[in-house]
Structure formats: C-alpha cells, structure tokens
Tab-separated table of N, CA and C in Angstrom:
chain	number	residue	atom	x	y	z
Q	25	UNK	N	110.911	106.694	134.919
Q	25	UNK	CA	112.130	107.434	135.173
Q	25	UNK	C	112.498	108.195	133.915
Q	26	UNK	N	112.830	109.448	134.095
Q	26	UNK	CA	113.220	110.293	132.976
Q	26	UNK	C	114.728	110.484	132.962
Q	27	UNK	N	115.265	110.579	131.758
Q	27	UNK	CA	116.698	110.798	131.611
Q	27	UNK	C	116.933	112.104	130.882
Q	28	UNK	N	117.891	112.867	131.373
Q	28	UNK	CA	118.248	114.135	130.753
Q	28	UNK	C	119.568	113.997	130.032
Q	29	UNK	N	120.247	115.099	129.916
Q	29	UNK	CA	121.548	115.166	129.271
Q	29	UNK	C	122.522	114.188	129.920
Q	30	UNK	N	123.316	113.526	129.126
Q	30	UNK	CA	124.323	112.569	129.616
Q	30	UNK	C	123.708	111.440	130.434
Q	31	UNK	N	122.461	111.074	130.130
Q	31	UNK	CA	121.745	110.003	130.820
Q	31	UNK	C	121.571	110.236	132.314
Q	32	UNK	N	121.624	111.488	132.744
Q	32	UNK	CA	121.373	111.814	134.145
Q	32	UNK	C	119.895	111.598	134.437
Q	33	UNK	N	119.593	111.037	135.585
Q	33	UNK	CA	118.208	110.794	135.970
Q	33	UNK	C	117.573	112.115	136.382
Q	34	UNK	N	116.408	112.396	135.831
Q	34	UNK	CA	115.638	113.582	136.185
Q	34	UNK	C	114.493	113.128	137.083
Q	35	UNK	N	114.456	113.681	138.271
Q	35	UNK	CA	113.396	113.340	139.205
Q	35	UNK	C	112.304	114.385	139.080
Q	36	UNK	N	111.092	113.924	138.821
Q	36	UNK	CA	109.951	114.821	138.687
Q	36	UNK	C	109.119	114.704	139.958
Q	37	UNK	N	109.079	115.789	140.714
Q	37	UNK	CA	108.311	115.821	141.950
Q	37	UNK	C	106.959	116.449	141.657
Q	38	UNK	N	105.924	115.746	142.019
Q	38	UNK	CA	104.561	116.218	141.791
Q	38	UNK	C	103.975	116.695	143.123
Q	39	UNK	N	103.336	117.848	143.132
Q	39	UNK	CA	102.639	118.343	144.313
Q	39	UNK	C	101.162	117.995	144.135
Q	40	UNK	N	100.611	117.312	145.131
Q	40	UNK	CA	99.227	116.844	145.053
Q	40	UNK	C	98.463	117.263	146.314
Q	41	UNK	N	97.138	117.402	146.187
Q	41	UNK	CA	96.340	117.651	147.393
Q	41	UNK	C	96.295	116.374	148.240
Q	42	UNK	N	96.157	116.547	149.530
Q	42	UNK	CA	96.052	115.421	150.459
Q	42	UNK	C	94.858	114.541	150.104
Q	43	UNK	N	95.049	113.239	150.219
Q	43	UNK	CA	93.965	112.254	150.110
Q	43	UNK	C	94.091	111.332	151.308
Q	44	UNK	N	92.964	110.819	151.791
Q	44	UNK	CA	92.958	110.002	153.010
Q	44	UNK	C	93.874	108.780	152.904
Q	45	UNK	N	94.089	108.266	151.710
Q	45	UNK	CA	94.964	107.100	151.563
Q	45	UNK	C	96.415	107.413	151.936
Q	46	UNK	N	96.754	108.699	151.996
Q	46	UNK	CA	98.122	109.089	152.344
Q	46	UNK	C	98.281	109.422	153.830
Q	47	UNK	N	97.231	109.241	154.628
Q	47	UNK	CA	97.316	109.580	156.053
Q	47	UNK	C	98.464	108.862	156.757
Q	48	UNK	N	98.685	107.563	156.527
Q	48	UNK	CA	99.825	106.917	157.204
Q	48	UNK	C	101.173	107.564	156.847
Q	49	UNK	N	101.347	107.950	155.591
Q	49	UNK	CA	102.589	108.628	155.179
Q	49	UNK	C	102.696	109.997	155.829
Q	50	UNK	N	101.597	110.744	155.830
Q	50	UNK	CA	101.547	112.073	156.433
Q	50	UNK	C	101.941	111.991	157.911
Q	51	UNK	N	101.384	111.032	158.616
Q	51	UNK	CA	101.679	110.870	160.040
Q	51	UNK	C	103.127	110.435	160.248
Q	52	UNK	N	103.581	109.441	159.505
Q	52	UNK	CA	104.944	108.927	159.658
Q	52	UNK	C	105.972	110.024	159.443
Q	53	UNK	N	105.827	110.780	158.358
Q	53	UNK	CA	106.800	111.825	158.026
Q	53	UNK	C	106.875	112.879	159.130
Q	54	UNK	N	105.728	113.350	159.558
Q	54	UNK	CA	105.721	114.425	160.537
Q	54	UNK	C	106.139	113.961	161.930
Q	55	UNK	N	105.795	112.725	162.287
Q	55	UNK	CA	106.277	112.209	163.569
Q	55	UNK	C	107.792	112.053	163.569
Q	56	UNK	N	108.363	111.795	162.397
Q	56	UNK	CA	109.816	111.654	162.299
Q	56	UNK	C	110.516	112.906	162.822
Q	57	UNK	N	110.119	114.068	162.326
Q	57	UNK	CA	110.803	115.284	162.780
Q	57	UNK	C	110.330	115.732	164.160
Q	58	UNK	N	109.054	115.569	164.455
Q	58	UNK	CA	108.568	115.955	165.778
Q	58	UNK	C	109.264	115.155	166.879
Q	59	UNK	N	109.354	113.845	166.680
Q	59	UNK	CA	110.017	112.991	167.669
Q	59	UNK	C	111.507	113.287	167.758
Q	60	UNK	N	112.139	113.532	166.617
Q	60	UNK	CA	113.580	113.813	166.595
Q	60	UNK	C	113.932	115.000	167.492
Q	61	UNK	N	113.084	116.015	167.493
Q	61	UNK	CA	113.347	117.220	168.273
Q	61	UNK	C	112.590	117.259	169.607
Q	62	UNK	N	111.912	116.168	169.947
Q	62	UNK	CA	111.173	116.109	171.201
Q	62	UNK	C	110.006	117.070	171.253
Q	63	UNK	N	109.310	117.249	170.129
Q	63	UNK	CA	108.253	118.249	170.026
Q	63	UNK	C	106.847	117.666	169.877
Q	64	UNK	N	106.711	116.352	169.863
Q	64	UNK	CA	105.398	115.741	169.635
Q	64	UNK	C	104.459	116.028	170.801
Q	65	UNK	N	103.284	116.571	170.477
Q	65	UNK	CA	102.272	116.904	171.475
Q	65	UNK	C	100.916	116.351	171.041
Q	66	UNK	N	99.969	116.318	171.962
Q	66	UNK	CA	98.645	115.771	171.662
Q	66	UNK	C	97.966	116.533	170.521
Q	67	UNK	N	98.195	117.850	170.443
Q	67	UNK	CA	97.615	118.649	169.355
Q	67	UNK	C	98.134	118.166	167.992
Q	68	UNK	N	99.426	117.858	167.920
Q	68	UNK	CA	100.006	117.320	166.681
Q	68	UNK	C	99.364	115.982	166.327
Q	69	UNK	N	99.238	115.121	167.318
Q	69	UNK	CA	98.682	113.790	167.066
Q	69	UNK	C	97.239	113.870	166.577
Q	70	UNK	N	96.487	114.818	167.095
Q	70	UNK	CA	95.105	114.994	166.645
Q	70	UNK	C	95.071	115.335	165.157
Q	71	UNK	N	95.952	116.238	164.720
Q	71	UNK	CA	96.025	116.605	163.304
Q	71	UNK	C	96.523	115.437	162.466
Q	72	UNK	N	97.564	114.758	162.921
Q	72	UNK	CA	98.150	113.659	162.152
Q	72	UNK	C	97.221	112.450	162.061
Q	73	UNK	N	96.458	112.199	163.111
Q	73	UNK	CA	95.524	111.069	163.103
Q	73	UNK	C	94.225	111.379	162.355
Q	74	UNK	N	93.820	112.644	162.356
Q	74	UNK	CA	92.522	113.024	161.778
Q	74	UNK	C	92.630	114.289	160.932
Q	75	UNK	N	93.448	114.294	159.887
Q	75	UNK	CA	93.624	115.523	159.098
Q	75	UNK	C	92.367	115.999	158.389
Q	76	UNK	N	91.503	115.075	158.001
Q	76	UNK	CA	90.282	115.493	157.310
Q	76	UNK	C	89.395	116.312	158.247
Q	77	UNK	N	89.246	115.857	159.487
Q	77	UNK	CA	88.362	116.527	160.436
Q	77	UNK	C	88.996	117.795	161.005
Q	78	UNK	N	90.289	117.751	161.309
Q	78	UNK	CA	90.927	118.872	162.009
Q	78	UNK	C	91.400	119.983	161.085
Q	79	UNK	N	91.623	119.671	159.809
Q	79	UNK	CA	92.147	120.682	158.882
Q	79	UNK	C	91.213	120.889	157.694
Q	80	UNK	N	91.007	119.866	156.923
Q	80	UNK	CA	90.302	119.996	155.644
Q	80	UNK	C	88.826	120.374	155.827
Q	81	UNK	N	88.142	119.752	156.773
Q	81	UNK	CA	86.727	120.059	157.002
Q	81	UNK	C	86.520	121.468	157.549
Q	82	UNK	N	87.600	122.084	158.029
Q	82	UNK	CA	87.522	123.434	158.598
Q	82	UNK	C	88.143	124.462	157.664
Q	83	UNK	N	88.004	124.226	156.347
Q	83	UNK	CA	88.451	125.166	155.320
Q	83	UNK	C	89.971	125.249	155.186
Q	84	UNK	N	90.685	124.211	155.627
Q	84	UNK	CA	92.132	124.164	155.451
Q	84	UNK	C	92.504	123.287	154.278
Q	85	UNK	N	93.794	123.235	154.011
Q	85	UNK	CA	94.283	122.406	152.901
Q	85	UNK	C	95.615	121.776	153.311
Q	86	UNK	N	95.837	120.584	152.815
Q	86	UNK	CA	97.110	119.897	152.993
Q	86	UNK	C	97.630	119.514	151.619
Q	87	UNK	N	98.928	119.671	151.440
Q	87	UNK	CA	99.569	119.307	150.183
Q	87	UNK	C	100.708	118.346	150.458
Q	88	UNK	N	100.912	117.459	149.512
Q	88	UNK	CA	101.976	116.469	149.615
Q	88	UNK	C	102.833	116.538	148.367
Q	89	UNK	N	104.099	116.208	148.517
Q	89	UNK	CA	104.985	116.089	147.358
Q	89	UNK	C	105.242	114.609	147.157
Q	90	UNK	N	105.258	114.225	145.889
Q	90	UNK	CA	105.314	112.817	145.525
Q	90	UNK	C	106.406	112.597	144.492
Q	91	UNK	N	107.238	111.581	144.729
Q	91	UNK	CA	108.233	111.129	143.762
Q	91	UNK	C	107.787	109.745	143.323
Q	92	UNK	N	107.253	109.660	142.110
Q	92	UNK	CA	106.589	108.454	141.623
Q	92	UNK	C	105.481	108.111	142.613
Q	93	UNK	N	105.585	107.017	143.359
Q	93	UNK	CA	104.522	106.670	144.313
Q	93	UNK	C	104.878	107.015	145.751
Q	94	UNK	N	106.093	107.461	145.998
Q	94	UNK	CA	106.533	107.762	147.364
Q	94	UNK	C	106.148	109.186	147.762
Q	95	UNK	N	105.513	109.318	148.910
Q	95	UNK	CA	105.193	110.629	149.477
Q	95	UNK	C	106.436	111.092	150.234
Q	96	UNK	N	106.952	112.274	149.870
Q	96	UNK	CA	108.245	112.701	150.391
Q	96	UNK	C	108.208	114.054	151.111
Q	97	UNK	N	107.061	114.733	151.114
Q	97	UNK	CA	106.995	116.033	151.767
Q	97	UNK	C	105.540	116.403	152.037
Q	98	UNK	N	105.363	117.333	152.998
Q	98	UNK	CA	104.015	117.816	153.299
Q	98	UNK	C	104.071	119.254	153.782
Q	99	UNK	N	102.955	119.941	153.603
Q	99	UNK	CA	102.750	121.271	154.160
Q	99	UNK	C	101.269	121.595	154.021
Q	100	UNK	N	100.740	122.318	154.993
Q	100	UNK	CA	99.327	122.653	154.925
Q	100	UNK	C	99.020	124.007	155.536
Q	101	UNK	N	97.770	124.399	155.363
Q	101	UNK	CA	97.254	125.616	155.980
Q	101	UNK	C	95.959	125.255	156.702
Q	102	UNK	N	95.845	125.732	157.932
Q	102	UNK	CA	94.639	125.515	158.729
Q	102	UNK	C	93.980	126.868	158.963
Q	103	UNK	N	92.689	126.920	158.768
Q	103	UNK	CA	91.949	128.165	158.966
Q	103	UNK	C	91.954	128.515	160.453
Q	104	UNK	N	92.333	129.744	160.773
Q	104	UNK	CA	92.317	130.241	162.148
Q	104	UNK	C	91.048	131.054	162.381
Q	105	UNK	N	90.796	131.987	161.488
Q	105	UNK	CA	89.591	132.809	161.539
Q	105	UNK	C	89.349	133.363	160.139
Q	106	UNK	N	88.413	134.268	160.011
Q	106	UNK	CA	88.045	134.791	158.695
Q	106	UNK	C	89.214	135.418	157.942
Q	107	UNK	N	90.149	136.006	158.672
Q	107	UNK	CA	91.248	136.729	158.042
Q	107	UNK	C	92.608	136.030	158.082
Q	108	UNK	N	92.690	134.852	158.686
Q	108	UNK	CA	94.021	134.244	158.799
Q	108	UNK	C	94.020	132.720	158.750
Q	109	UNK	N	95.170	132.219	158.342
Q	109	UNK	CA	95.455	130.789	158.309
Q	109	UNK	C	96.737	130.542	159.080
Q	110	UNK	N	96.919	129.292	159.491
Q	110	UNK	CA	98.163	128.866	160.125
Q	110	UNK	C	98.860	127.867	159.206
Q	111	UNK	N	100.146	128.057	159.012
Q	111	UNK	CA	100.965	127.125	158.248
Q	111	UNK	C	101.275	125.939	159.164
Q	112	UNK	N	101.041	124.716	158.677
Q	112	UNK	CA	101.219	123.543	159.536
Q	112	UNK	C	101.932	122.402	158.806
Q	113	UNK	N	102.618	121.620	159.576
Q	113	UNK	CA	103.180	120.319	159.201
Q	113	UNK	C	104.088	120.341	157.979
Q	114	UNK	N	105.106	121.201	158.042
Q	114	UNK	CA	106.108	121.202	156.975
Q	114	UNK	C	107.106	120.078	157.218
Q	115	UNK	N	107.292	119.262	156.197
Q	115	UNK	CA	108.274	118.178	156.247
Q	115	UNK	C	108.772	117.915	154.840
Q	116	UNK	N	110.083	117.722	154.709
Q	116	UNK	CA	110.681	117.237	153.463
Q	116	UNK	C	111.636	116.108	153.841
Q	117	UNK	N	111.476	114.980	153.196
Q	117	UNK	CA	112.346	113.830	153.438
Q	117	UNK	C	113.807	114.264	153.311
Q	118	UNK	N	114.658	113.857	154.253
Q	118	UNK	CA	116.070	114.269	154.208
Q	118	UNK	C	116.766	113.996	152.875
Q	119	UNK	N	116.411	112.926	152.188
Q	119	UNK	CA	117.039	112.596	150.903
Q	119	UNK	C	116.657	113.582	149.798
Q	120	UNK	N	115.620	114.397	150.027
Q	120	UNK	CA	115.123	115.315	149.007
Q	120	UNK	C	115.349	116.790	149.373
Q	121	UNK	N	115.961	117.030	150.497
Q	121	UNK	CA	116.174	118.417	150.928
Q	121	UNK	C	117.175	119.114	150.026
Q	122	UNK	N	117.029	120.436	149.922
Q	122	UNK	CA	117.931	121.231	149.093
Q	122	UNK	C	117.547	121.263	147.625
Q	123	UNK	N	116.386	120.744	147.288
Q	123	UNK	CA	115.931	120.702	145.892
Q	123	UNK	C	114.776	121.658	145.618
Q	124	UNK	N	114.435	122.495	146.585
Q	124	UNK	CA	113.380	123.476	146.379
Q	124	UNK	C	111.970	122.965	146.624
Q	125	UNK	N	111.826	121.772	147.164
Q	125	UNK	CA	110.491	121.204	147.385
Q	125	UNK	C	109.751	121.986	148.469
Q	126	UNK	N	110.443	122.310	149.550
Q	126	UNK	CA	109.828	123.104	150.616
Q	126	UNK	C	109.386	124.462	150.107
Q	127	UNK	N	110.202	125.065	149.240
Q	127	UNK	CA	109.849	126.367	148.658
Q	127	UNK	C	108.589	126.252	147.807
Q	128	UNK	N	108.520	125.200	146.996
Q	128	UNK	CA	107.335	125.008	146.148
Q	128	UNK	C	106.077	124.858	146.990
Q	129	UNK	N	106.177	124.056	148.050
Q	129	UNK	CA	105.029	123.856	148.927
Q	129	UNK	C	104.642	125.158	149.629
Q	130	UNK	N	105.632	125.894	150.101
Q	130	UNK	CA	105.364	127.152	150.788
Q	130	UNK	C	104.716	128.164	149.844
Q	131	UNK	N	105.218	128.273	148.634
Q	131	UNK	CA	104.634	129.185	147.651
Q	131	UNK	C	103.194	128.806	147.327
Q	132	UNK	N	102.913	127.512	147.234
Q	132	UNK	CA	101.553	127.053	146.976
Q	132	UNK	C	100.634	127.423	148.140
Q	133	UNK	N	101.098	127.223	149.361
Q	133	UNK	CA	100.277	127.561	150.525
Q	133	UNK	C	100.015	129.064	150.600
Q	134	UNK	N	101.026	129.870	150.333
Q	134	UNK	CA	100.842	131.319	150.334
Q	134	UNK	C	99.822	131.715	149.260
Q	135	UNK	N	99.914	131.127	148.091
Q	135	UNK	CA	98.957	131.411	147.010
Q	135	UNK	C	97.538	131.024	147.414
Q	136	UNK	N	97.378	129.907	148.104
Q	136	UNK	CA	96.055	129.459	148.553
Q	136	UNK	C	95.468	130.424	149.583
Q	137	UNK	N	96.314	130.936	150.471
Q	137	UNK	CA	95.855	131.898	151.473
Q	137	UNK	C	95.393	133.176	150.781
Q	138	UNK	N	96.163	133.626	149.785
Q	138	UNK	CA	95.765	134.816	149.021
Q	138	UNK	C	94.437	134.579	148.315
Q	139	UNK	N	94.314	133.418	147.688
Q	139	UNK	CA	93.098	133.080	146.952
Q	139	UNK	C	91.876	133.047	147.877
Q	140	UNK	N	92.088	132.657	149.119
Q	140	UNK	CA	90.994	132.590	150.087
Q	140	UNK	C	90.638	133.961	150.641
Q	141	UNK	N	91.418	134.981	150.283
Q	141	UNK	CA	91.129	136.337	150.721
Q	141	UNK	C	91.573	136.658	152.138
Q	142	UNK	N	92.438	135.823	152.707
Q	142	UNK	CA	92.926	136.073	154.066
Q	142	UNK	C	93.968	137.186	154.045
Q	143	UNK	N	94.175	137.784	155.196
Q	143	UNK	CA	95.115	138.893	155.316
Q	143	UNK	C	96.435	138.496	155.980
Q	144	UNK	N	96.440	137.294	156.609
Q	144	UNK	CA	97.608	136.928	157.392
Q	144	UNK	C	97.808	135.418	157.398
Q	145	UNK	N	99.079	135.014	157.354
Q	145	UNK	CA	99.472	133.613	157.502
Q	145	UNK	C	100.416	133.556	158.689
Q	146	UNK	N	100.049	132.771	159.700
Q	146	UNK	CA	100.885	132.651	160.888
Q	146	UNK	C	101.494	131.259	160.957
Q	147	UNK	N	102.486	131.099	161.801
Q	147	UNK	CA	103.034	129.780	162.071
Q	147	UNK	C	103.605	129.758	163.472
Q	148	UNK	N	103.569	128.589	164.069
Q	148	UNK	CA	104.212	128.344	165.351
Q	148	UNK	C	105.315	127.338	165.092
Q	149	UNK	N	106.457	127.546	165.721
Q	149	UNK	CA	107.585	126.656	165.502
Q	149	UNK	C	108.411	126.568	166.776
Q	150	UNK	N	109.586	126.005	166.611
Q	150	UNK	CA	110.512	125.867	167.730
Q	150	UNK	C	111.880	126.341	167.265
Q	151	UNK	N	112.605	127.001	168.131
Q	151	UNK	CA	113.896	127.588	167.766
Q	151	UNK	C	114.934	126.557	167.335
Q	152	UNK	N	114.712	125.287	167.611
Q	152	UNK	CA	115.624	124.230	167.141
Q	152	UNK	C	115.566	124.055	165.617
Q	153	UNK	N	114.485	124.456	164.999
Q	153	UNK	CA	114.234	124.191	163.579
Q	153	UNK	C	114.781	125.334	162.716
Q	154	UNK	N	116.078	125.514	162.776
Q	154	UNK	CA	116.723	126.675	162.158
Q	154	UNK	C	116.565	126.723	160.641
Q	155	UNK	N	116.624	125.588	159.959
Q	155	UNK	CA	116.469	125.603	158.495
Q	155	UNK	C	115.085	126.089	158.093
Q	156	UNK	N	114.068	125.612	158.779
Q	156	UNK	CA	112.698	126.041	158.470
Q	156	UNK	C	112.532	127.529	158.771
Q	157	UNK	N	113.051	127.979	159.899
Q	157	UNK	CA	112.913	129.388	160.268
Q	157	UNK	C	113.609	130.296	159.263
Q	158	UNK	N	114.755	129.861	158.757
Q	158	UNK	CA	115.469	130.634	157.732
Q	158	UNK	C	114.629	130.741	156.466
Q	159	UNK	N	114.001	129.644	156.063
Q	159	UNK	CA	113.138	129.654	154.875
Q	159	UNK	C	111.969	130.618	155.077
Q	160	UNK	N	111.342	130.567	156.228
Q	160	UNK	CA	110.209	131.443	156.485
Q	160	UNK	C	110.635	132.916	156.393
Q	161	UNK	N	111.770	133.240	156.953
Q	161	UNK	CA	112.265	134.623	156.901
Q	161	UNK	C	112.484	135.071	155.466
Q	162	UNK	N	113.016	134.189	154.615
Q	162	UNK	CA	113.241	134.525	153.205
Q	162	UNK	C	111.941	134.876	152.488
Q	163	UNK	N	110.839	134.328	152.968
Q	163	UNK	CA	109.540	134.589	152.349
Q	163	UNK	C	108.787	135.735	153.021
Q	164	UNK	N	109.451	136.427	153.931
Q	164	UNK	CA	108.852	137.622	154.517
Q	164	UNK	C	108.151	137.436	155.849
Q	165	UNK	N	108.175	136.235	156.408
Q	165	UNK	CA	107.604	136.045	157.732
Q	165	UNK	C	108.440	136.825	158.737
Q	166	UNK	N	107.758	137.411	159.727
Q	166	UNK	CA	108.485	138.134	160.764
Q	166	UNK	C	108.074	137.595	162.129
Q	167	UNK	N	109.005	137.676	163.066
Q	167	UNK	CA	108.742	137.204	164.426
Q	167	UNK	C	107.745	138.118	165.129
Q	168	UNK	N	106.827	137.507	165.863
Q	168	UNK	CA	105.872	138.232	166.694
Q	168	UNK	C	105.822	137.536	168.054
Q	169	UNK	N	105.142	138.149	168.986
Q	169	UNK	CA	105.028	137.567	170.320
Q	169	UNK	C	104.340	136.204	170.245
Q	170	UNK	N	104.883	135.239	170.979
Q	170	UNK	CA	104.322	133.887	170.984
Q	170	UNK	C	103.117	133.866	171.925
Q	171	UNK	N	101.937	133.838	171.321
Q	171	UNK	CA	100.698	133.717	172.089
Q	171	UNK	C	99.648	133.071	171.200
Q	172	UNK	N	98.648	132.483	171.841
Q	172	UNK	CA	97.557	131.868	171.095
Q	172	UNK	C	97.892	130.509	170.504
Q	173	UNK	N	98.868	129.811	171.073
Q	173	UNK	CA	99.228	128.496	170.542
Q	173	UNK	C	98.770	127.381	171.479
Q	174	UNK	N	98.270	126.289	170.926
Q	174	UNK	CA	97.951	125.129	171.749
Q	174	UNK	C	99.199	124.263	172.018
Q	175	UNK	N	100.353	124.676	171.490
Q	175	UNK	CA	101.575	123.875	171.586
Q	175	UNK	C	102.488	124.388	172.700
Q	176	UNK	N	102.756	123.557	173.671
Q	176	UNK	CA	103.632	123.909	174.781
Q	176	UNK	C	105.060	124.167	174.294
Q	177	UNK	N	105.499	123.411	173.299
Q	177	UNK	CA	106.891	123.508	172.820
Q	177	UNK	C	107.115	124.622	171.797
Q	178	UNK	N	106.086	125.346	171.417
Q	178	UNK	CA	106.229	126.424	170.436
Q	178	UNK	C	106.847	127.645	171.121
Q	179	UNK	N	108.095	127.940	170.784
Q	179	UNK	CA	108.750	129.130	171.347
Q	179	UNK	C	108.992	130.189	170.264
Q	180	UNK	N	108.422	129.955	169.081
Q	180	UNK	CA	108.530	130.894	167.968
Q	180	UNK	C	107.147	131.050	167.342
Q	181	UNK	N	106.793	132.308	167.078
Q	181	UNK	CA	105.597	132.588	166.295
Q	181	UNK	C	106.016	133.601	165.243
Q	182	UNK	N	105.612	133.346	164.010
Q	182	UNK	CA	105.923	134.242	162.909
Q	182	UNK	C	104.648	134.512	162.132
Q	183	UNK	N	104.603	135.638	161.436
Q	183	UNK	CA	103.454	135.918	160.591
Q	183	UNK	C	103.887	136.634	159.316
Q	184	UNK	N	103.065	136.415	158.314
Q	184	UNK	CA	103.265	137.021	157.007
Q	184	UNK	C	101.982	137.765	156.666
Q	185	UNK	N	102.114	139.056	156.398
Q	185	UNK	CA	100.954	139.838	155.943
Q	185	UNK	C	100.752	139.563	154.463
Q	186	UNK	N	99.509	139.319	154.101
Q	186	UNK	CA	99.176	138.969	152.718
Q	186	UNK	C	98.617	140.197	152.010
C-alpha cells in the first residue's frame, strides 16, 4: 500500500495481459453485468468459458486491471477480419468506477488495433448500458446499423475508424 500527501492511500492499478489463471475472475466479473441487465447469451458464455480459444488464439487480446492481487476490470479486442476488430467484455468493478480505469483499458485496446494495422474497431452493445455508450462516444465511436452480430440482445452497434 502506498501513501501520498496527508497519509492518503494511493491505489496503483496495473493493466496486465490476460492469463488463464484469471479466467474465473474474467467470467465472474462479466457475468455480473450481463446477468444484471438480462443480457447473458450462449455466445458470451463461450468467450467467458474459453477466452484462449475464442479470442486469443484468433489474434485477439484481453486485458485486465489489477489492484494488488484483485482483478477489478477487463476489456478485449477480438479479430473480426483482416481490417477490423471487435471491442469485447468491458467491465469495471463498481467500487473502482469513475477512476479512469475504463478509459485506460479502452485507450490500450485502440492502440493495439492501430498497431495491428486494422482500419476499424466495432462494438455491439445494448441501449441499457448508457455509461459505456457515453464513453464510447467520447472516443469517437459512432452509431451504425446493427447487423452482423451473434447477440440477440445487441440493439446498438458502433464503430471507430482507425
């Protein structure tokens, strides 16, 4: 634990690449918000149960945010085709929201898409997730027609030109 001015506790959040030992945390966190909004689908469960096979082995990446040993956030990119990636599984623990963790993860994912030479980053979401949609808009994502999603509950599609 670090202490700053006036003995205030400074929390250092570390962003790390996904490792298989964190799969239970990755699944638990994402099921929390999916279940809360009634959005859990078989496609989500496939990713949450098998992230190495469904995302990482297919040229995607997953990132986690860590406070000491606790995993508190996630975000990833899944390869769609040669020119595009999909942003997937954004979650920040409610106790850590408002601290810029989601922004850090989003900026890292955008940088990874650029580094991979892709031209577009897409995402599918649901209109109930207003905080996430507001964040995406701040980063330049724009609404497009909802098509090409395996998710029945996805009523929002956004894309960012890279």
